[in-house]
CSV table of C-alpha atoms in Angstrom, one decimal:
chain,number,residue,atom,x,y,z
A,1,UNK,CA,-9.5,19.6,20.9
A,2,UNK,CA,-5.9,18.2,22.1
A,3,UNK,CA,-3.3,21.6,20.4
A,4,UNK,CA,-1.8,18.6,19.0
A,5,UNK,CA,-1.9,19.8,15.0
A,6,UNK,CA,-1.1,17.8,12.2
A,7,UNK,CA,-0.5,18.8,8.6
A,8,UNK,CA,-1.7,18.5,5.6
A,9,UNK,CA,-4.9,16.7,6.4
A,10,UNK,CA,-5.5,15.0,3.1
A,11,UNK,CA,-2.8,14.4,0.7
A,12,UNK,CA,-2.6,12.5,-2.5
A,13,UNK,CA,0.9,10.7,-3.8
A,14,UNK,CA,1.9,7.8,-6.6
A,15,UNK,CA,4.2,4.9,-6.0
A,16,UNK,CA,7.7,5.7,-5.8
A,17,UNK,CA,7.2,9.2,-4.6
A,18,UNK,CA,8.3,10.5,-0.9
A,19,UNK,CA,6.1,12.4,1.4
A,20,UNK,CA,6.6,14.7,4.5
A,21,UNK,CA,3.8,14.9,7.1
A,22,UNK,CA,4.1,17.3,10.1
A,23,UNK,CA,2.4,17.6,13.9
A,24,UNK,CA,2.7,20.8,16.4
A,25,UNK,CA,2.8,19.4,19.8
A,26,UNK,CA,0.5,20.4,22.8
A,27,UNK,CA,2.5,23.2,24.4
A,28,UNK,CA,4.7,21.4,27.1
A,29,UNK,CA,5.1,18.1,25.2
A,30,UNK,CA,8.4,17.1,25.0
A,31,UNK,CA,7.1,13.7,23.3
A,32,UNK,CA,6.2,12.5,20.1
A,33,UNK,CA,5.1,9.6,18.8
A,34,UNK,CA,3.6,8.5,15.2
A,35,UNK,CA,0.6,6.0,14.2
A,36,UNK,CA,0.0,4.0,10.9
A,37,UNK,CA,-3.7,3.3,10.8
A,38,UNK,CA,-4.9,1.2,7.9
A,39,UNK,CA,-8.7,1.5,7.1
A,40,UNK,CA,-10.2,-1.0,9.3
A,41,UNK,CA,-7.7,-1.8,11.7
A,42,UNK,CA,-6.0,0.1,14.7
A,43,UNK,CA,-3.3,2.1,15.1
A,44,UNK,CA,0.2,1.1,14.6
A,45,UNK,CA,3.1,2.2,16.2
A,46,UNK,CA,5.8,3.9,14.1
A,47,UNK,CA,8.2,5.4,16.0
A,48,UNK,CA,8.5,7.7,19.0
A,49,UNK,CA,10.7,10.7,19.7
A,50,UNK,CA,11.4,12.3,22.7
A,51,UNK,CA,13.9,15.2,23.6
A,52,UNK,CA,14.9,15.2,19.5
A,53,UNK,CA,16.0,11.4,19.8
A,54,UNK,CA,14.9,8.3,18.5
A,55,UNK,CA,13.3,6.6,21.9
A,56,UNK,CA,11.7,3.6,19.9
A,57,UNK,CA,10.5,1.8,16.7
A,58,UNK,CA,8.4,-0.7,15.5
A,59,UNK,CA,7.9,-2.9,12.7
A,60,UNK,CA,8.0,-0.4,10.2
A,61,UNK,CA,11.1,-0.1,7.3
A,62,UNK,CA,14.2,2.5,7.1
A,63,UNK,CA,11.9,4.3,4.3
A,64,UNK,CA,9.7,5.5,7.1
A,65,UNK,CA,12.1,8.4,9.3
A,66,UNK,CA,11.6,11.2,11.1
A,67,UNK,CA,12.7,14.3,13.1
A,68,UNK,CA,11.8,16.2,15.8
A,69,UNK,CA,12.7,19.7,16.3
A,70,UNK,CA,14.1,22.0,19.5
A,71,UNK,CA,10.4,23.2,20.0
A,72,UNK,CA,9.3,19.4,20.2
A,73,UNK,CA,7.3,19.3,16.6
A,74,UNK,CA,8.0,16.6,14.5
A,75,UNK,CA,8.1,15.5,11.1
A,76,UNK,CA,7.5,11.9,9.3
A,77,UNK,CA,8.9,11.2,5.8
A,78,UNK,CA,7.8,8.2,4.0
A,79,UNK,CA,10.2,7.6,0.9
A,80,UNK,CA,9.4,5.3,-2.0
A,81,UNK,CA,5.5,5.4,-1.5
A,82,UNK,CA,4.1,2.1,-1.7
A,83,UNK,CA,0.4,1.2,-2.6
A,84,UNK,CA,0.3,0.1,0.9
A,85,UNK,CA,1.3,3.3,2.9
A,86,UNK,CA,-2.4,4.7,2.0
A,87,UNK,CA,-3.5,5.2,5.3
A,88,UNK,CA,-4.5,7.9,8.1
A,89,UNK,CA,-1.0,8.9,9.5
A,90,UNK,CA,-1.6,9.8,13.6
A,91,UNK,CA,0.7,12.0,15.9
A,92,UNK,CA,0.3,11.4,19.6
A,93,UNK,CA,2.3,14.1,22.3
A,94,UNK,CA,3.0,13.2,26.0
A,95,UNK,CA,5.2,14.5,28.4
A,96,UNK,CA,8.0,12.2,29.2
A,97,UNK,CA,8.1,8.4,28.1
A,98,UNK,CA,8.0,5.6,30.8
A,99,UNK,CA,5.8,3.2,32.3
A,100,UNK,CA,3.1,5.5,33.4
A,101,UNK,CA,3.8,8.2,31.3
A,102,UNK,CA,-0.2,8.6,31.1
A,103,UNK,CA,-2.2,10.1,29.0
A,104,UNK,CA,-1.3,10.7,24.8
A,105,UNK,CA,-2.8,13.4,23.0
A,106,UNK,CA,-3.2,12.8,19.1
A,107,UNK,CA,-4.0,14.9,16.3
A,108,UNK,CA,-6.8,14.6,14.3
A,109,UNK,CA,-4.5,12.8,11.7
A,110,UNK,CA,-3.3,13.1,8.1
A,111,UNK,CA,-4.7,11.4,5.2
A,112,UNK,CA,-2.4,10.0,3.1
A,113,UNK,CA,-3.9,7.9,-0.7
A,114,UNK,CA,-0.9,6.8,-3.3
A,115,UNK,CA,-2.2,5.9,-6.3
B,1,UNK,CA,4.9,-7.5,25.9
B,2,UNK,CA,1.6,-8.0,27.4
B,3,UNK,CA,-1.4,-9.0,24.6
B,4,UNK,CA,-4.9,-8.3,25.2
B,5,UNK,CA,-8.2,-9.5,23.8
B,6,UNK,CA,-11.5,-7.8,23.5
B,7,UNK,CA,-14.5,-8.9,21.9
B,8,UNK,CA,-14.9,-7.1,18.4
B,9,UNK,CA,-18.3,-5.7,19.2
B,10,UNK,CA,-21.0,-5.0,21.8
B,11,UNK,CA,-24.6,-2.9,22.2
B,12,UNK,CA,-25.7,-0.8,25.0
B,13,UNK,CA,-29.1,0.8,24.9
B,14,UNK,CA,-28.8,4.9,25.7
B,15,UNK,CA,-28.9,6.1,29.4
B,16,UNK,CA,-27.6,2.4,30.1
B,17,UNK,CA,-24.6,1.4,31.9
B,18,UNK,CA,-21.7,-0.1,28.8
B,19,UNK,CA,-19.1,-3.0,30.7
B,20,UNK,CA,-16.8,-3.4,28.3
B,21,UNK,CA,-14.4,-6.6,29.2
B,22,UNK,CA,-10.7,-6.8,28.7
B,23,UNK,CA,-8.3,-9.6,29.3
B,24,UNK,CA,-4.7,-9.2,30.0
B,25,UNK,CA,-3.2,-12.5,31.5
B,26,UNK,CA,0.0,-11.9,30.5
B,27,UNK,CA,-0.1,-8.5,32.4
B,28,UNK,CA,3.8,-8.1,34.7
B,29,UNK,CA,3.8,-6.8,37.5
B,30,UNK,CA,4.7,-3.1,36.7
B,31,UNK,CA,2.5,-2.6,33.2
B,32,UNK,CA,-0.3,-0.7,32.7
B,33,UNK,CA,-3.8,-1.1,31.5
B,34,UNK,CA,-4.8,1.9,29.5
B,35,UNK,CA,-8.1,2.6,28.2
B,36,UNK,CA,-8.7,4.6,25.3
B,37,UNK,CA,-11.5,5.1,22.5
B,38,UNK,CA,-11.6,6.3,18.9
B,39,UNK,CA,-14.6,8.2,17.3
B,40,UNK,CA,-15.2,7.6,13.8
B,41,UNK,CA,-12.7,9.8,11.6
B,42,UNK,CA,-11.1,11.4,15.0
B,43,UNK,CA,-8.0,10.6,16.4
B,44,UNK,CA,-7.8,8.4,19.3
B,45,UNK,CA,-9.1,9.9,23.0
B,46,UNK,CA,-7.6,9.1,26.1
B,47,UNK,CA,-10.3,7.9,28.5
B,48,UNK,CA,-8.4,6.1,31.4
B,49,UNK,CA,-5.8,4.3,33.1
B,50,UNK,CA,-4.7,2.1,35.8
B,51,UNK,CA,-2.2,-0.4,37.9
B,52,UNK,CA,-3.8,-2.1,40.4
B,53,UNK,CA,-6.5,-0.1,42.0
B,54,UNK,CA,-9.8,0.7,40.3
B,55,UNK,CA,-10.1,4.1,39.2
B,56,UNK,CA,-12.7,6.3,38.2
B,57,UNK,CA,-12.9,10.2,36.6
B,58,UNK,CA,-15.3,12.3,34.8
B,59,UNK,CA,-15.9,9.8,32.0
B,60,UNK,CA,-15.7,6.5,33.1
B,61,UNK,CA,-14.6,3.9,35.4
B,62,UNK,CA,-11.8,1.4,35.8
B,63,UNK,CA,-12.6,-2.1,37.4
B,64,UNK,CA,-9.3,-4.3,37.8
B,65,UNK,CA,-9.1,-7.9,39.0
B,66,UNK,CA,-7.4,-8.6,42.2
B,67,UNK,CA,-5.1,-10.9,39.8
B,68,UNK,CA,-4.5,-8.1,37.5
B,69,UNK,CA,-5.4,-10.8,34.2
B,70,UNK,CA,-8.7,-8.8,33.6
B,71,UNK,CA,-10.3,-5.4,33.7
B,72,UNK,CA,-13.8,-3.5,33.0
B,73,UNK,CA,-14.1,-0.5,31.6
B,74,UNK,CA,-17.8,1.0,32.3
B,75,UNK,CA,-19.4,4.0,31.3
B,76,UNK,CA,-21.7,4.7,33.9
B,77,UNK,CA,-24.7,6.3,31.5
B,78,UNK,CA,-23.8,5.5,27.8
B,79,UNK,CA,-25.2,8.2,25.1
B,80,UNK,CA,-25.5,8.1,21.6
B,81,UNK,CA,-22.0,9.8,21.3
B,82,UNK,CA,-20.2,7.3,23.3
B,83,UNK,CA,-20.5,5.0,20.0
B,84,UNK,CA,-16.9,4.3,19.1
B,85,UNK,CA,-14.4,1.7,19.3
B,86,UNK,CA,-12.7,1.4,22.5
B,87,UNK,CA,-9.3,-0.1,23.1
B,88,UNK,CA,-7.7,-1.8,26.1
B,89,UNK,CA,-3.6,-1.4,25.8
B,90,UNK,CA,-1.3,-2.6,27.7
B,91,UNK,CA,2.0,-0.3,26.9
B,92,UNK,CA,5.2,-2.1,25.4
B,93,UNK,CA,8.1,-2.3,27.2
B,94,UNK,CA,11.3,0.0,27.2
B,95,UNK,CA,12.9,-0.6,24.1
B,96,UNK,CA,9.9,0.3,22.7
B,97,UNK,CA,9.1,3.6,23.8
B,98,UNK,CA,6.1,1.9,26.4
B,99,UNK,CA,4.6,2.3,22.7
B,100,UNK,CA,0.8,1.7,22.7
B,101,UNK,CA,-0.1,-1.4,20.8
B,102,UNK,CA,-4.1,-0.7,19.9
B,103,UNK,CA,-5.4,-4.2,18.4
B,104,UNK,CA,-9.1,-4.1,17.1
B,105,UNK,CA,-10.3,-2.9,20.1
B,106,UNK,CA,-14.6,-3.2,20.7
B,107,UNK,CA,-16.7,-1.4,18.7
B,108,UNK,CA,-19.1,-0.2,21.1
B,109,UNK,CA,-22.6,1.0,19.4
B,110,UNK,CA,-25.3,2.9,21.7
B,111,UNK,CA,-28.5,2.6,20.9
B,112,UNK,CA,-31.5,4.7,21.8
């Protein structure tokens, strides 16, 4: 096991509605990032927080946002659910972002269907 | 932001050692190759990583090409537990977070 927690594991919205996932960091890790993986395919890269700031983003809309806390957890909110967001929703913590920031340690994920 | 490609699947028998190739020829100077795998329904596992140099720990090893355009990952002893699918990343750049960019990786399956 990593100590990085996510929760819930399995969660079940419709279309239009909005969704809050949340990750515990490992104990130290002032870093968080957030994976989209689609059934099939790898894991895509959200956004990542570090220090309680937005440190980067990728190709994802505004409707995907996020938060981390003084203690370093996070949360991701998905607004306007789309048939699309149905995927396993990962959090990764590091210490520190940079070239060789080294290793990630992700959660076992959180399941997210919208019917 | 350097792109890899993998092939999408390979066999090892058990007790076997698994090469699994990676090329990176868009690699700079200062990036990167990380190694990781994902088990089915488990997040993603951090197996390795290096620059220039190879580099080896408890669960595999890291073979880089003097050119830095190409590296091995091999597990020295493959078991029916190292069946997953393992992804060679090169991180994104700055603006980005040094974001991992995971790809399709290679589904590695271990026979016995």
């Amino acid at each position: 096991e990593t100590g990085v927690t996510q929760s819930p594991t399995h969660l079940i919205k419709t279309r239009g509605q909005q969704v809050t996932l949340r990750c515990s960091s490992q104990s130290g890790h002032n870093t968080v990032s957030w994976y989209q993986q689609a059934l099939g395919q790898g894991p895509q890269f959200i956004f990542q927080y570090y220090r309680e700031e937005e440190n980067g983003r990728g190709n994802f809309p505004p409707r995907f946002s996020g938060l981390q806390f003084p203690n370093y957890s996070s949360e991701l909110n998905v607004n306007a659910l789309e048939l699309d967001d149905s995927a396993l929703y990962l959090c990764a913590s590091s210490l520190g972002t940079g070239v060789n920031t080294g290793e990630l340690f992700f959660g076992e994920g959180s399941r997210l269907t919208v019917l | 932001d350097a792109k890899t490609t993998q092939p999408p699947s390979m066999d090892c028998a058990e007790g076997r050692a698994a090469n699994l190739p990676c090329n990176h020829s868009t690699i700079s100077g200062n990036e990167y190759v990380y190694w990781y795998r994902q088990i089915h329904s488990q997040g993603p596992q951090y197996i390795i990583h290096g620059l220039k140099n190879n580099e080896t720990n408890e669960m595999a090893s890291l073979i880089i090409t003097e050119d830095r355009k190409s590296s091995t990952l091999i597990l020295p002893h493959a078991t029916l537990r190292d069946t997953a699918v393992y992804y060679c990343i090169v991180p994104s750049g700055r603006s980005s977070g040094y974001a991992l960019n995971f790809g399709k990786g290679t589904s590695l399956l271990v026979t016995p």
